[in-house]
CSV table of C-alpha atoms and ligand atoms in Angstrom, one decimal:
chain,number,residue,atom,x,y,z
A,24,MET,CA,4.9,-3.2,-18.9
A,25,ASP,CA,3.2,-0.2,-20.2
A,26,CYS,CA,2.2,2.4,-17.4
A,27,LEU,CA,-1.5,2.5,-18.4
A,28,GLN,CA,-1.7,-1.3,-19.1
A,29,ALA,CA,-0.3,-1.9,-15.7
A,30,ILE,CA,-2.8,0.4,-14.1
A,31,ALA,CA,-5.7,-1.4,-15.9
A,32,SER,CA,-4.7,-4.9,-15.3
A,33,ARG,CA,-3.6,-4.6,-11.7
A,34,ARG,CA,-5.8,-6.6,-9.4
A,35,SER,CA,-5.9,-7.2,-5.6
A,36,VAL,CA,-4.5,-10.7,-5.3
A,37,ARG,CA,-5.2,-12.5,-2.1
A,38,LYS,CA,-3.8,-16.2,-3.0
A,39,PHE,CA,-0.2,-16.8,-3.5
A,40,GLY,CA,1.9,-19.7,-4.8
A,41,PRO,CA,4.7,-21.3,-2.7
A,42,GLN,CA,7.5,-19.5,-4.7
A,43,ALA,CA,9.7,-17.1,-2.7
A,44,VAL,CA,9.9,-13.5,-3.8
A,45,ASP,CA,13.3,-12.7,-5.4
A,46,GLU,CA,15.3,-10.3,-3.5
A,47,ALA,CA,16.3,-8.1,-6.4
A,48,ASP,CA,12.6,-7.9,-7.3
A,49,LEU,CA,11.7,-7.0,-3.8
A,50,VAL,CA,14.2,-4.2,-3.9
A,51,ARG,CA,12.9,-2.9,-7.2
A,52,ILE,CA,9.4,-2.8,-5.6
A,53,LEU,CA,10.6,-0.9,-2.6
A,54,GLN,CA,12.4,1.4,-4.8
A,55,ALA,CA,9.1,2.1,-6.7
A,56,GLY,CA,7.8,3.1,-3.3
A,57,CYS,CA,10.6,5.5,-2.7
A,58,LEU,CA,9.9,7.2,-6.1
A,59,ALA,CA,6.4,8.2,-5.2
A,60,PRO,CA,5.6,11.9,-5.0
A,61,SER,CA,5.4,13.3,-1.4
A,62,ALA,CA,4.4,16.8,-0.2
A,63,GLY,CA,7.6,18.9,-0.2
A,64,ASN,CA,9.5,15.7,-1.1
A,65,ARG,CA,9.5,14.9,2.8
A,66,GLN,CA,9.3,11.3,2.0
A,67,PRO,CA,7.8,10.4,5.5
A,68,TRP,CA,7.7,6.7,4.7
A,69,TYR,CA,9.4,3.7,6.2
A,70,PHE,CA,8.8,0.1,4.7
A,71,ILE,CA,9.1,-2.7,7.1
A,72,VAL,CA,9.7,-5.9,5.2
A,73,VAL,CA,8.4,-9.0,7.0
A,74,ARG,CA,9.3,-12.5,5.8
A,75,ASP,CA,9.2,-14.3,9.1
A,76,ALA,CA,6.2,-16.8,9.3
A,77,GLN,CA,5.7,-16.1,13.0
A,78,VAL,CA,5.5,-12.3,12.6
A,79,ARG,CA,3.3,-12.6,9.7
A,80,ARG,CA,1.1,-14.8,11.8
A,81,GLN,CA,1.0,-12.1,14.5
A,82,LEU,CA,0.2,-9.4,11.8
A,83,GLN,CA,-2.7,-11.6,10.5
A,84,ALA,CA,-4.0,-11.6,14.0
A,85,ALA,CA,-3.9,-7.7,14.1
A,86,ALA,CA,-5.5,-7.6,10.7
A,87,LEU,CA,-8.9,-9.3,11.7
A,88,GLU,CA,-7.3,-12.6,10.9
A,89,GLN,CA,-7.3,-11.9,7.1
A,90,GLU,CA,-5.7,-14.9,5.7
A,91,VAL,CA,-4.0,-13.0,3.0
A,92,ILE,CA,-1.4,-11.8,5.4
A,93,GLY,CA,-0.3,-15.1,6.6
A,94,ALA,CA,-0.6,-16.8,3.1
A,95,ALA,CA,2.1,-14.3,1.4
A,96,PRO,CA,5.7,-15.0,1.7
A,97,VAL,CA,6.4,-11.3,2.1
A,98,VAL,CA,4.3,-8.5,3.9
A,99,VAL,CA,5.5,-4.9,3.5
A,100,ALA,CA,4.1,-2.6,6.2
A,101,VAL,CA,4.1,1.0,4.8
A,102,CYS,CA,4.6,3.3,7.8
A,103,ALA,CA,4.6,7.1,8.2
A,104,ASP,CA,6.6,9.3,10.6
A,105,PRO,CA,4.2,12.3,10.9
A,106,GLU,CA,6.8,14.4,12.5
A,107,LEU,CA,8.8,14.5,9.2
A,108,SER,CA,5.8,16.1,7.4
A,109,ALA,CA,4.7,18.3,10.5
A,110,ALA,CA,8.3,19.8,10.6
A,111,ARG,CA,7.6,21.6,7.4
A,112,TYR,CA,3.8,21.7,7.1
A,113,GLY,CA,2.4,21.6,10.8
A,114,GLU,CA,-0.8,20.1,11.4
A,115,ARG,CA,-1.7,19.6,7.7
A,116,GLY,CA,1.6,17.7,7.3
A,117,ARG,CA,1.0,15.7,10.4
A,118,SER,CA,-2.5,14.6,9.9
A,119,LEU,CA,-2.8,14.5,6.0
A,120,TYR,CA,0.3,14.8,3.8
A,121,CYS,CA,2.2,12.1,5.6
A,122,LEU,CA,-0.8,9.7,5.0
A,123,LEU,CA,-1.1,10.6,1.3
A,124,ASP,CA,2.4,10.3,0.7
A,125,CYS,CA,2.5,6.9,2.1
A,126,ALA,CA,-0.7,6.1,-0.1
A,127,ASN,CA,1.3,7.1,-3.1
A,128,ALA,CA,4.1,4.9,-2.1
A,129,THR,CA,1.8,2.1,-1.6
A,130,GLU,CA,0.2,2.3,-5.0
A,131,ASN,CA,3.6,2.6,-6.6
A,132,MET,CA,4.6,-0.7,-5.0
A,133,LEU,CA,1.4,-2.5,-6.0
A,134,LEU,CA,2.0,-1.5,-9.7
A,135,ALA,CA,5.6,-2.4,-9.6
A,136,ALA,CA,4.9,-5.8,-8.1
A,137,HIS,CA,2.3,-6.4,-10.8
A,138,ALA,CA,4.6,-5.3,-13.5
A,139,LEU,CA,7.3,-7.7,-12.2
A,140,GLY,CA,4.7,-10.7,-12.3
A,141,TYR,CA,3.8,-10.6,-8.5
A,142,GLY,CA,0.5,-10.4,-6.9
A,143,ALA,CA,-0.2,-8.0,-4.0
A,144,CYS,CA,-3.1,-6.4,-2.0
A,145,TRP,CA,-3.6,-3.3,-0.1
A,146,VAL,CA,-4.7,-4.5,3.3
A,147,GLY,CA,-6.0,-1.5,5.3
A,148,ALA,CA,-8.4,-3.3,7.9
A,149,PHE,CA,-6.1,-3.8,10.9
A,150,GLN,CA,-5.8,-2.7,14.6
A,151,GLU,CA,-3.2,0.0,14.2
A,152,ARG,CA,-1.9,-0.2,17.7
A,153,ALA,CA,-1.4,-4.0,17.6
A,154,VAL,CA,0.5,-3.9,14.2
A,155,ALA,CA,2.8,-1.1,15.6
A,156,ALA,CA,3.4,-3.3,18.6
A,157,VAL,CA,4.2,-6.4,16.5
A,158,LEU,CA,6.6,-4.3,14.4
A,159,ALA,CA,8.2,-2.3,17.3
A,160,LEU,CA,7.5,0.9,15.6
A,161,PRO,CA,8.7,4.2,17.3
A,162,GLN,CA,6.2,6.2,19.2
A,163,GLY,CA,3.9,8.4,17.0
A,164,PHE,CA,4.4,6.4,13.8
A,165,ARG,CA,1.3,5.6,11.6
A,166,VAL,CA,0.7,2.3,9.9
A,167,VAL,CA,-0.9,3.2,6.5
A,168,ALA,CA,-1.0,-0.2,4.8
A,169,LEU,CA,0.0,-3.8,4.9
A,170,VAL,CA,0.9,-5.2,1.5
A,171,PRO,CA,1.2,-8.9,1.3
A,172,LEU,CA,2.9,-10.1,-2.0
A,173,GLY,CA,4.0,-13.1,-3.7
A,174,ARG,CA,3.5,-15.1,-7.0
A,175,PRO,CA,-0.2,-14.9,-7.7
A,176,ALA,CA,-2.2,-18.1,-7.5
A,177,GLU,CA,-5.5,-16.5,-8.8
A,178,SER,CA,-6.3,-14.0,-11.5
A,179,PRO,CA,-9.4,-12.2,-10.1
A,180,PRO,CA,-11.8,-10.2,-12.5
A,181,MET,CA,-12.0,-6.4,-12.2
A,182,PRO,CA,-14.4,-5.4,-9.7
A,183,PRO,CA,-16.9,-2.8,-11.1
A,184,ARG,CA,-15.9,0.7,-11.3
A,185,ARG,CA,-18.0,3.8,-11.3
A,186,ARG,CA,-18.7,5.1,-14.7
A,187,LEU,CA,-16.6,8.2,-15.7
A,188,GLU,CA,-19.7,10.2,-16.4
A,189,ASP,CA,-20.8,9.6,-12.8
A,190,VAL,CA,-17.7,10.8,-11.3
A,191,VAL,CA,-16.4,13.6,-13.5
A,192,ARG,CA,-17.8,17.1,-13.6
A,193,TRP,CA,-16.5,19.5,-16.2
A,194,GLU,CA,-15.4,22.8,-14.8
A,195,ARG,CA,-17.8,23.0,-11.9
A,196,TRP,CA,-20.2,20.8,-9.8
A,197,ASP,CA,-23.4,22.0,-11.3
B,216,FMN,C1,-7.4,1.8,1.8
B,216,FMN,C2,-7.6,0.4,1.2
B,216,FMN,C3,-8.0,-0.6,2.1
B,216,FMN,C4,-8.1,-1.8,1.7
B,216,FMN,N1,-8.2,-2.8,2.8
B,216,FMN,C5,-8.4,-4.2,2.4
B,216,FMN,C6,-8.4,-5.2,3.2
B,216,FMN,O1,-8.3,-4.8,4.5
B,216,FMN,N2,-8.6,-6.4,2.9
B,216,FMN,C7,-8.6,-6.8,1.7
B,216,FMN,O2,-8.8,-7.9,1.2
B,216,FMN,N3,-8.6,-5.9,0.7
B,216,FMN,C8,-8.5,-4.5,0.9
B,216,FMN,N4,-8.4,-3.5,0.0
B,216,FMN,C9,-8.5,-3.9,-1.5
B,216,FMN,C10,-9.7,-3.5,-2.1
B,216,FMN,O3,-10.8,-4.4,-1.5
B,216,FMN,C11,-9.6,-3.5,-3.6
B,216,FMN,O4,-8.6,-2.5,-3.9
B,216,FMN,C12,-10.8,-3.1,-4.2
B,216,FMN,O5,-11.9,-4.1,-4.1
B,216,FMN,C13,-10.7,-3.0,-5.8
B,216,FMN,O6,-10.0,-4.2,-6.3
B,216,FMN,P1,-8.7,-4.2,-7.1
B,216,FMN,O7,-7.6,-3.8,-6.3
B,216,FMN,O8,-8.6,-5.5,-7.7
B,216,FMN,O9,-9.0,-3.2,-8.3
B,216,FMN,C14,-8.1,-2.2,0.4
B,216,FMN,C15,-7.9,-1.1,-0.5
B,216,FMN,C16,-7.6,0.1,-0.2
B,216,FMN,C17,-7.2,1.2,-1.1
């Protein structure tokens, strides 16, 4: 799929069919995450792949009971190790770059999933400590996103976007 076409046609999908996610496809999606740009190429991300129904159920509970988590055959938790970024960039790496890098990886995976015919959604509303406990993350790791994915069972319309002329300023603000 053409890159711009994938960007334009990707939607947040929250309903999934019963089909499993093909392992080779899953690896391609994870690889797309690894190809994201990161500050100083530190790549401070870890991707926890959750397929177990009971663990997905626990993640759903930690994510305000959002059904999209339990409904998907696979949930990828995108996690950051802030110290990998802090080692080079100090506080800015710890509090900002590692999160931006993981956001980049998440978007890459959403686009790759879409290009391969899967539906996915960025879920960011969760109790971070509860998710970290469910996943047994090392101390200090941040959870940036939960990404449920599977074969789409809905094709949502595009939610409205702000107009280009409302968000772009040429050269300066005024
Ligand atoms: C940081 C972030 C957090 C989000 N959290 C949630 C969430 O917790 N639950 C959910 O259903 N969608 C969540 N979304 C998806 C947005 O609602 C969605 O991207 C937005 O409405 C635009 O729709 P689209 O992705 O189809 O273009 C989140 C998206 C982002 C980027």
